[in-house]
Amino acid sequence: MSTQTCTIAGFHVPKNAFTFVNVYSIRRERGVWERADEFWQERFLVKSVDVQGQDFELLPFGSGRRACAGMQLGLKTVQLLVSNLVHAFDWSFVPGKPSEDYLLRECHGTINWIKTPLQVCVVPRTSS
Ligand code: HEM
């Protein structure tokens, strides 16, 4: 809710108005995003993007005063989990499945969902 009357991008927003951020639209802004309609996560690999709230293209923890209080713990936990999974298991696609099943085609919504659930074979490769 807006705490004071203001103007944003030419729109008058009165004090106490409930406002909703149109995330769907922001994510598809053609002048901002390359391949705006595509599920193309690699967009964040081809340039240097800070995930800690400095670069507004990618804000997994939010930004500013109300950003995630557990950001450092979250980053370390995810890194530990993923590195353990990669270290301790061999990962492969399910044999015989058509390869297009594994393409990351998406279902559209407020957020994007993977269209075909990803199935993989997981084999432990450490004794423990
Ligand atoms: C990968 C893991 C995590 C992600 C992606 C994540 C993401 C977020 C996001 C997006 C917000 C909202 C920020 C905003 O409103 O702009 C948030 C808030 C918050 N998170 Fe996390 N979080 C993670 C882990 C954690 C952990 C481990 C803790 C605590 C141990 C934590 C505690 C909090 C708290 C207390 C807030 C509210 C901050 C406030 O409103 O002032 N988060 N988080």
GROMACS .gro file of N, CA, C and O and ligand atoms in nm, residues 59-75 77-78, ligand 1:
model
  119
   59LEU      N    1   1.665  -1.104  -0.902
   59LEU     CA    2   1.652  -1.070  -0.761
   59LEU      C    3   1.595  -1.187  -0.680
   59LEU      O    4   1.484  -1.179  -0.626
   60PRO      N    5   1.668  -1.298  -0.670
   60PRO     CA    6   1.614  -1.412  -0.596
   60PRO      C    7   1.592  -1.380  -0.449
   60PRO      O    8   1.511  -1.445  -0.384
   61PHE      N    9   1.662  -1.281  -0.397
   61PHE     CA   10   1.647  -1.247  -0.255
   61PHE      C   11   1.584  -1.110  -0.234
   61PHE      O   12   1.586  -1.055  -0.125
   62GLY      N   13   1.528  -1.054  -0.340
   62GLY     CA   14   1.475  -0.919  -0.329
   62GLY      C   15   1.588  -0.818  -0.325
   62GLY      O   16   1.704  -0.850  -0.354
   63SER      N   17   1.557  -0.696  -0.287
   63SER     CA   18   1.658  -0.590  -0.286
   63SER      C   19   1.618  -0.482  -0.186
   63SER      O   20   1.501  -0.468  -0.152
   64GLY      N   21   1.716  -0.410  -0.138
   64GLY     CA   22   1.687  -0.296  -0.051
   64GLY      C   23   1.661  -0.338   0.093
   64GLY      O   24   1.699  -0.446   0.137
   65ARG      N   25   1.592  -0.253   0.165
   65ARG     CA   26   1.577  -0.272   0.309
   65ARG      C   27   1.498  -0.396   0.347
   65ARG      O   28   1.513  -0.448   0.456
   66ARG      N   29   1.408  -0.442   0.259
   66ARG     CA   30   1.330  -0.561   0.291
   66ARG      C   31   1.383  -0.686   0.221
   66ARG      O   32   1.311  -0.784   0.207
   67ALA      N   33   1.506  -0.681   0.176
   67ALA     CA   34   1.564  -0.799   0.111
   67ALA      C   35   1.577  -0.913   0.211
   67ALA      O   36   1.566  -0.893   0.332
   68CYS      N   37   1.597  -1.033   0.159
   68CYS     CA   38   1.602  -1.154   0.243
   68CYS      C   39   1.707  -1.142   0.353
   68CYS      O   40   1.824  -1.117   0.327
   69ALA      N   41   1.662  -1.165   0.476
   69ALA     CA   42   1.753  -1.156   0.590
   69ALA      C   43   1.847  -1.277   0.596
   69ALA      O   44   1.950  -1.272   0.661
   70GLY      N   45   1.809  -1.386   0.530
   70GLY     CA   46   1.889  -1.508   0.537
   70GLY      C   47   1.967  -1.534   0.409
   70GLY      O   48   2.003  -1.649   0.381
   71MET      N   49   1.994  -1.428   0.333
   71MET     CA   50   2.056  -1.444   0.201
   71MET      C   51   2.186  -1.523   0.206
   71MET      O   52   2.206  -1.618   0.130
   72GLN      N   53   2.276  -1.489   0.296
   72GLN     CA   54   2.406  -1.558   0.300
   72GLN      C   55   2.389  -1.706   0.335
   72GLN      O   56   2.452  -1.794   0.277
   73LEU      N   57   2.299  -1.733   0.432
   73LEU     CA   58   2.273  -1.873   0.468
   73LEU      C   59   2.209  -1.946   0.350
   73LEU      O   60   2.244  -2.060   0.319
   74GLY      N   61   2.115  -1.878   0.282
   74GLY     CA   62   2.050  -1.938   0.166
   74GLY      C   63   2.149  -1.972   0.055
   74GLY      O   64   2.148  -2.083   0.001
   75LEU      N   65   2.237  -1.878   0.024
   75LEU     CA   66   2.337  -1.902  -0.081
   75LEU      C   67   2.426  -2.021  -0.046
   75LEU      O   68   2.453  -2.107  -0.129
   77THR      N   69   2.365  -2.266   0.168
   77THR     CA   70   2.288  -2.390   0.176
   77THR      C   71   2.265  -2.448   0.037
   77THR      O   72   2.281  -2.569   0.014
   78VAL      N   73   2.227  -2.362  -0.058
   78VAL     CA   74   2.203  -2.409  -0.195
   78VAL      C   75   2.333  -2.461  -0.255
   78VAL      O   76   2.336  -2.568  -0.318
  129HEM     C1   77   1.789  -1.978  -0.134
  129HEM     C2   78   1.723  -1.947  -0.023
  129HEM     C3   79   1.636  -1.823  -0.005
  129HEM     C4   80   1.574  -1.744  -0.097
  129HEM     C5   81   1.576  -1.757  -0.250
  129HEM     C6   82   1.504  -1.639  -0.025
  129HEM     C7   83   1.430  -1.537  -0.084
  129HEM     C8   84   1.365  -1.437  -0.015
  129HEM     C9   85   1.289  -1.331  -0.075
  129HEM    C10   86   1.264  -1.315  -0.227
  129HEM    C11   87   1.243  -1.252   0.022
  129HEM    C12   88   1.155  -1.126   0.006
  129HEM    C13   89   1.243  -1.005  -0.019
  129HEM    C14   90   1.161  -0.882  -0.052
  129HEM     O1   91   1.050  -0.867   0.001
  129HEM     O2   92   1.209  -0.800  -0.131
  129HEM    C15   93   1.290  -1.305   0.149
  129HEM    C16   94   1.265  -1.250   0.271
  129HEM    C17   95   1.311  -1.301   0.389
  129HEM     N1   96   1.390  -1.412   0.406
  129HEM    FE1   97   1.461  -1.531   0.259
  129HEM     N2   98   1.524  -1.655   0.109
  129HEM    C18   99   1.605  -1.766   0.126
  129HEM    C19  100   1.652  -1.817   0.245
  129HEM    C20  101   1.628  -1.762   0.370
  129HEM    C21  102   1.682  -1.815   0.494
  129HEM    C22  103   1.774  -1.937   0.504
  129HEM    C23  104   1.634  -1.734   0.592
  129HEM    C24  105   1.656  -1.739   0.743
  129HEM    C25  106   1.736  -1.823   0.802
  129HEM    C26  107   1.551  -1.630   0.532
  129HEM    C27  108   1.487  -1.530   0.599
  129HEM    C28  109   1.414  -1.429   0.540
  129HEM    C29  110   1.347  -1.323   0.614
  129HEM    C30  111   1.347  -1.304   0.766
  129HEM    C31  112   1.283  -1.243   0.520
  129HEM    C32  113   1.199  -1.118   0.547
  129HEM    C33  114   1.288  -0.994   0.541
  129HEM    C34  115   1.205  -0.868   0.562
  129HEM     O3  116   1.091  -0.864   0.519
  129HEM     O4  117   1.258  -0.772   0.620
  129HEM     N3  118   1.551  -1.651   0.396
  129HEM     N4  119   1.366  -1.418   0.122
   0.00000   0.00000   0.00000
